[in-house]
mmCIF file of C-alpha atoms in Angstrom:
data_model
loop_
_atom_site.group_PDB
_atom_site.id
_atom_site.type_symbol
_atom_site.label_atom_id
_atom_site.label_comp_id
_atom_site.label_asym_id
_atom_site.label_seq_id
_atom_site.Cartn_x
_atom_site.Cartn_y
_atom_site.Cartn_z
ATOM 1 C CA MET A 47 78.308 79.355 111.305
ATOM 2 C CA THR A 48 81.320 79.580 114.337
ATOM 3 C CA THR A 49 84.901 79.113 113.931
ATOM 4 C CA THR A 50 86.023 75.587 113.599
ATOM 5 C CA THR A 51 89.531 75.892 113.040
ATOM 6 C CA GLU A 52 92.466 77.843 113.962
ATOM 7 C CA SER A 53 91.331 81.476 113.037
ATOM 8 C CA PRO A 54 92.522 82.745 109.566
ATOM 9 C CA VAL A 55 92.241 86.200 110.744
ATOM 10 C CA LYS A 56 94.843 86.205 113.839
ATOM 11 C CA SER A 57 97.681 88.508 113.958
ATOM 12 C CA THR A 58 100.864 88.003 112.399
ATOM 13 C CA ASP A 59 104.358 88.517 111.600
ATOM 14 C CA GLY A 60 104.978 90.206 115.425
ATOM 15 C CA GLY A 61 101.353 91.897 115.178
ATOM 16 C CA LEU A 62 100.493 92.589 111.934
ATOM 17 C CA SER A 63 97.289 91.525 110.738
ATOM 18 C CA TRP A 64 95.786 89.843 107.881
ATOM 19 C CA ALA A 65 95.159 92.989 105.928
ATOM 20 C CA GLY A 66 98.507 94.315 106.382
ATOM 21 C CA THR A 67 100.138 90.727 105.452
ATOM 22 C CA ALA A 68 98.373 90.911 102.229
ATOM 23 C CA VAL A 69 99.794 94.082 101.274
ATOM 24 C CA ARG A 70 102.901 93.545 102.277
ATOM 25 C CA ILE A 71 102.879 90.141 99.986
ATOM 26 C CA ALA A 72 101.520 92.508 97.465
ATOM 27 C CA VAL A 73 104.169 94.727 97.220
ATOM 28 C CA ARG A 74 106.856 92.092 97.286
ATOM 29 C CA LEU A 75 105.274 90.281 94.246
ATOM 30 C CA ALA A 76 105.872 93.823 92.735
ATOM 31 C CA ARG A 77 109.622 94.701 93.446
ATOM 32 C CA GLU A 78 112.068 94.133 90.964
ATOM 33 C CA ASP A 79 113.878 91.539 92.990
ATOM 34 C CA PHE A 80 111.477 89.575 93.055
ATOM 35 C CA PRO A 81 112.215 86.473 91.281
ATOM 36 C CA ARG A 82 110.401 86.063 88.076
ATOM 37 C CA GLY A 83 110.284 82.530 88.058
ATOM 38 C CA ASP A 84 108.848 82.821 91.425
ATOM 39 C CA LEU A 85 106.398 84.686 90.519
ATOM 40 C CA ALA A 86 105.301 82.707 86.971
ATOM 41 C CA ALA A 87 104.878 79.717 89.787
ATOM 42 C CA LEU A 88 102.546 81.680 92.165
ATOM 43 C CA ARG A 89 100.380 82.086 89.059
ATOM 44 C CA ARG A 90 100.571 78.449 87.823
ATOM 45 C CA MET A 91 99.920 77.139 91.449
ATOM 46 C CA SER A 92 96.544 75.346 92.074
ATOM 47 C CA PRO A 93 95.584 76.550 95.062
ATOM 48 C CA GLY A 94 92.204 74.671 95.507
ATOM 49 C CA SER A 95 94.257 71.161 94.906
ATOM 50 C CA GLY A 96 96.813 71.714 96.923
ATOM 51 C CA GLN A 97 99.612 74.642 97.400
ATOM 52 C CA ASP A 98 102.530 72.783 94.794
ATOM 53 C CA ALA A 99 104.689 76.457 94.757
ATOM 54 C CA PRO A 100 108.079 75.955 96.503
ATOM 55 C CA ALA A 101 107.680 79.679 95.980
ATOM 56 C CA PHE A 102 104.385 79.923 98.255
ATOM 57 C CA TRP A 103 106.000 77.805 100.710
ATOM 58 C CA ARG A 104 108.674 80.443 101.332
ATOM 59 C CA LEU A 105 106.244 83.056 101.485
ATOM 60 C CA ALA A 106 104.258 81.424 104.009
ATOM 61 C CA ALA A 107 107.114 80.661 105.749
ATOM 62 C CA ARG A 108 108.176 84.241 105.923
ATOM 63 C CA TYR A 109 105.263 85.629 106.940
ATOM 64 C CA ASP A 110 104.008 83.303 109.774
ATOM 65 C CA LEU A 111 101.022 81.527 107.636
ATOM 66 C CA LEU A 112 101.757 78.076 108.194
ATOM 67 C CA GLY A 113 99.656 76.478 110.417
ATOM 68 C CA ALA A 114 95.975 74.840 109.952
ATOM 69 C CA GLN A 115 95.911 73.307 106.485
ATOM 70 C CA GLU A 116 92.300 75.240 105.828
ATOM 71 C CA VAL A 117 94.054 78.349 106.245
ATOM 72 C CA GLU A 118 97.250 77.556 104.499
ATOM 73 C CA ARG A 119 94.904 77.048 101.845
ATOM 74 C CA LYS A 120 93.200 80.406 102.079
ATOM 75 C CA TRP A 121 96.556 81.933 102.100
ATOM 76 C CA ALA A 122 97.232 80.206 99.068
ATOM 77 C CA LEU A 123 94.610 81.143 96.891
ATOM 78 C CA ILE A 124 95.100 85.194 97.945
ATOM 79 C CA ILE A 125 98.890 84.509 97.007
ATOM 80 C CA HIS A 126 97.641 82.978 93.679
ATOM 81 C CA GLY A 127 95.795 86.110 93.050
ATOM 82 C CA ILE A 128 97.884 88.769 93.824
ATOM 83 C CA ALA A 129 100.722 86.672 91.338
ATOM 84 C CA LEU A 130 98.207 86.964 88.810
ATOM 85 C CA MET A 131 97.071 90.955 88.921
ATOM 86 C CA THR A 132 100.546 92.010 89.690
ATOM 87 C CA PRO A 133 101.420 93.527 86.333
ATOM 88 C CA THR A 134 104.808 91.985 84.329
ATOM 89 C CA SER A 135 105.203 93.964 81.706
ATOM 90 C CA ALA A 136 105.476 97.434 82.911
ATOM 91 C CA PRO A 137 108.534 99.838 82.653
ATOM 92 C CA ASP A 138 108.840 100.225 86.364
ATOM 93 C CA ARG A 139 107.255 96.871 87.983
ATOM 94 C CA ALA A 140 108.015 98.362 91.807
ATOM 95 C CA ALA A 141 105.664 101.652 90.931
ATOM 96 C CA SER A 142 102.787 99.215 90.333
ATOM 97 C CA SER A 143 101.501 96.390 92.149
ATOM 98 C CA ALA A 144 98.034 94.330 92.410
ATOM 99 C CA HIS A 145 97.134 96.342 95.061
ATOM 100 C CA ASP A 146 95.454 99.628 95.423
ATOM 101 C CA PRO A 147 94.366 101.277 98.246
ATOM 102 C CA GLN A 148 92.213 103.693 96.503
ATOM 103 C CA THR A 149 90.155 101.155 94.593
ATOM 104 C CA SER A 150 87.542 99.089 96.080
ATOM 105 C CA VAL A 151 86.861 95.448 95.065
ATOM 106 C CA GLY A 152 83.175 96.348 93.987
ATOM 107 C CA SER A 153 84.633 99.243 91.635
ATOM 108 C CA ALA A 154 87.048 97.627 90.250
ATOM 109 C CA LEU A 155 84.579 94.605 89.161
ATOM 110 C CA PHE A 156 82.310 97.302 88.014
ATOM 111 C CA GLY A 157 85.267 98.830 85.451
ATOM 112 C CA SER A 158 86.266 102.049 84.685
ATOM 113 C CA GLU A 159 84.130 104.853 86.173
ATOM 114 C CA SER A 160 86.078 107.427 84.136
ATOM 115 C CA SER A 161 85.352 106.147 80.510
ATOM 116 C CA GLY A 162 81.811 104.860 81.540
ATOM 117 C CA GLU A 163 82.910 101.272 80.252
ATOM 118 C CA SER A 164 81.590 97.983 82.631
ATOM 119 C CA GLY A 165 83.062 95.353 80.771
ATOM 120 C CA PHE A 166 85.388 93.690 83.472
ATOM 121 C CA TYR A 167 82.477 91.657 85.502
ATOM 122 C CA SER A 168 78.813 91.357 84.535
ATOM 123 C CA GLU A 169 75.854 91.488 86.783
ATOM 124 C CA LEU A 170 75.319 87.905 86.784
ATOM 125 C CA ARG A 171 78.833 86.931 87.415
ATOM 126 C CA LEU A 172 78.803 89.146 90.594
ATOM 127 C CA ASN A 173 75.925 87.706 91.826
ATOM 128 C CA ARG A 174 77.162 84.000 91.474
ATOM 129 C CA LEU A 175 80.056 85.436 93.004
ATOM 130 C CA LEU A 176 78.835 86.610 95.907
ATOM 131 C CA ALA A 177 76.069 83.597 96.435
ATOM 132 C CA ALA A 178 79.111 81.171 96.234
ATOM 133 C CA ARG A 179 80.891 79.944 99.453
ATOM 134 C CA GLY A 180 83.739 77.367 100.039
ATOM 135 C CA ASP A 181 85.399 75.606 96.774
ATOM 136 C CA VAL A 182 82.715 77.118 94.518
ATOM 137 C CA LEU A 183 84.155 80.551 95.896
ATOM 138 C CA GLN A 184 87.531 79.545 95.502
ATOM 139 C CA VAL A 185 87.214 78.424 91.521
ATOM 140 C CA LEU A 186 85.177 81.557 90.708
ATOM 141 C CA LEU A 187 87.591 84.025 92.603
ATOM 142 C CA ALA A 188 90.562 81.923 90.894
ATOM 143 C CA ARG A 189 89.108 83.045 87.435
ATOM 144 C CA MET A 190 88.028 86.488 88.298
ATOM 145 C CA PHE A 191 91.709 87.119 89.515
ATOM 146 C CA ARG A 192 92.811 85.781 85.719
ATOM 147 C CA MET A 193 90.143 87.950 84.212
ATOM 148 C CA LEU A 194 91.156 91.212 86.018
ATOM 149 C CA GLY A 195 95.053 90.564 85.775
ATOM 150 C CA SER A 196 94.777 90.331 82.169
ATOM 151 C CA GLY A 197 92.882 93.814 82.087
ATOM 152 C CA GLY A 198 95.809 95.423 84.601
ATOM 153 C CA VAL A 199 92.882 96.243 86.931
ATOM 154 C CA ALA A 200 93.664 96.298 91.052
ATOM 155 C CA PHE A 201 92.100 96.664 94.038
ATOM 156 C CA ASP A 202 92.535 96.971 97.669
ATOM 157 C CA TRP A 203 93.615 93.769 98.788
ATOM 158 C CA ARG A 204 92.800 94.255 102.390
ATOM 159 C CA GLU A 205 88.573 93.805 101.162
ATOM 160 C CA MET A 206 89.651 90.979 99.118
ATOM 161 C CA ALA A 207 91.839 89.234 102.155
ATOM 162 C CA ARG A 208 88.674 89.673 104.061
ATOM 163 C CA LEU A 209 86.200 87.857 101.691
ATOM 164 C CA ILE A 210 88.538 85.055 101.429
ATOM 165 C CA LEU A 211 89.708 84.490 104.921
ATOM 166 C CA LEU A 212 86.085 84.888 106.958
ATOM 167 C CA ASP A 213 84.389 82.657 104.493
ATOM 168 C CA GLY A 214 83.578 79.511 106.553
ATOM 169 C CA PHE A 215 84.916 80.608 109.383
ATOM 170 C CA ASP A 216 82.708 84.006 110.723
ATOM 171 C CA GLN A 217 79.452 84.480 109.002
ATOM 172 C CA ALA A 218 78.735 87.959 109.890
ATOM 173 C CA GLY A 219 82.174 89.227 108.655
ATOM 174 C CA SER A 220 81.670 87.512 105.862
ATOM 175 C CA GLU A 221 78.355 89.020 104.645
ATOM 176 C CA GLY A 222 79.409 91.714 105.212
ATOM 177 C CA ALA A 223 82.556 91.562 103.052
ATOM 178 C CA ARG A 224 79.982 90.464 100.278
ATOM 179 C CA GLN A 225 77.695 93.335 101.244
ATOM 180 C CA ARG A 226 80.706 95.737 100.707
ATOM 181 C CA ILE A 227 81.267 94.695 97.495
ATOM 182 C CA ALA A 228 77.705 94.824 96.290
ATOM 183 C CA ARG A 229 77.635 98.021 97.416
ATOM 184 C CA ASP A 230 80.670 99.348 95.866
ATOM 185 C CA TYR A 231 79.500 97.787 92.458
ATOM 186 C CA PHE A 232 76.306 99.504 92.575
ATOM 187 C CA ARG A 233 77.156 102.533 93.415
ATOM 188 C CA ALA A 234 80.124 103.028 90.499
ATOM 189 C CA GLU A 235 76.917 101.642 88.213
ATOM 190 C CA PHE A 236 74.864 104.397 89.498
ATOM 191 C CA ARG A 237 77.402 107.071 88.746
ATOM 192 C CA VAL A 238 78.385 105.919 85.357
ATOM 193 C CA GLU A 239 74.392 106.202 84.497
ATOM 194 C CA ARG A 240 74.170 109.754 86.126
ATOM 195 C CA GLN A 241 77.386 110.892 84.480
ATOM 196 C CA SER A 242 75.758 109.318 80.910
ATOM 197 C CA ALA A 243 72.376 110.942 81.581
ATOM 198 C CA GLU A 244 73.605 114.705 82.431
ATOM 199 C CA SER A 245 75.959 114.186 79.451
ATOM 200 C CA ALA A 246 72.826 113.563 77.366
ATOM 201 C CA GLY A 247 71.018 116.571 78.889
ATOM 202 C CA GLN A 248 73.563 118.893 78.344
#
C-alpha cells in the first residue's frame, strides 16, 4: 500500500523526526512538573474513537502533530500508550519513563531475560498483534500498553512509533517494523532457553 494521505513520518518541530518526537513526549510525560490530571486524562483517552482529552490537543499543538485526521489518530494512540506506560508511583518520576532505548519492543514483550520469566506476552498474542492491521491493531496495542504499564515495563518507543505510524501508509516499512519485533522476541526466547540448558548441564 502506498501513502494515501499526509505522511505520518514527516519531520516535525523544527526538523525533528517522528522518532525523536515520540521520545520527547515520553520524557515530558515523566517529568515531575507534568500535571497528574493531564496524565490521567491521557490514560483514559479513547484514541480509536476520537481524541477526547484537551491534554492530547495541547501536546499535539506543542509538537506540531496537528494535520490529517488519520495522522492525529495515530499520534493519539502513541501518546495514550506512553501515558499508560509512564510510571506514576516511582520515587523519582523524572528518572523513569515509558521510553527505554536499551530495550527493544520484542524483548520487552517476551519478558525478563534476567529472571527467565516470559509472562507478559504469549506467542499467540504476539502472532495476533503482528497479523493485525488498522483498527484491530489499534485495539490490540491499546490493550498491550495497559498490560505492560501495569507490569512496569518500558521499551524503545522509537520502534513502536514506527509500527503505528507506518501501518497503512508504507507496507515495506510496516512489515520491517513487525519483523524486527518478531526477531527480538524470539531472540530473547532463545537466550533464555540456552541459559536454562546451560544451567541444567552444570
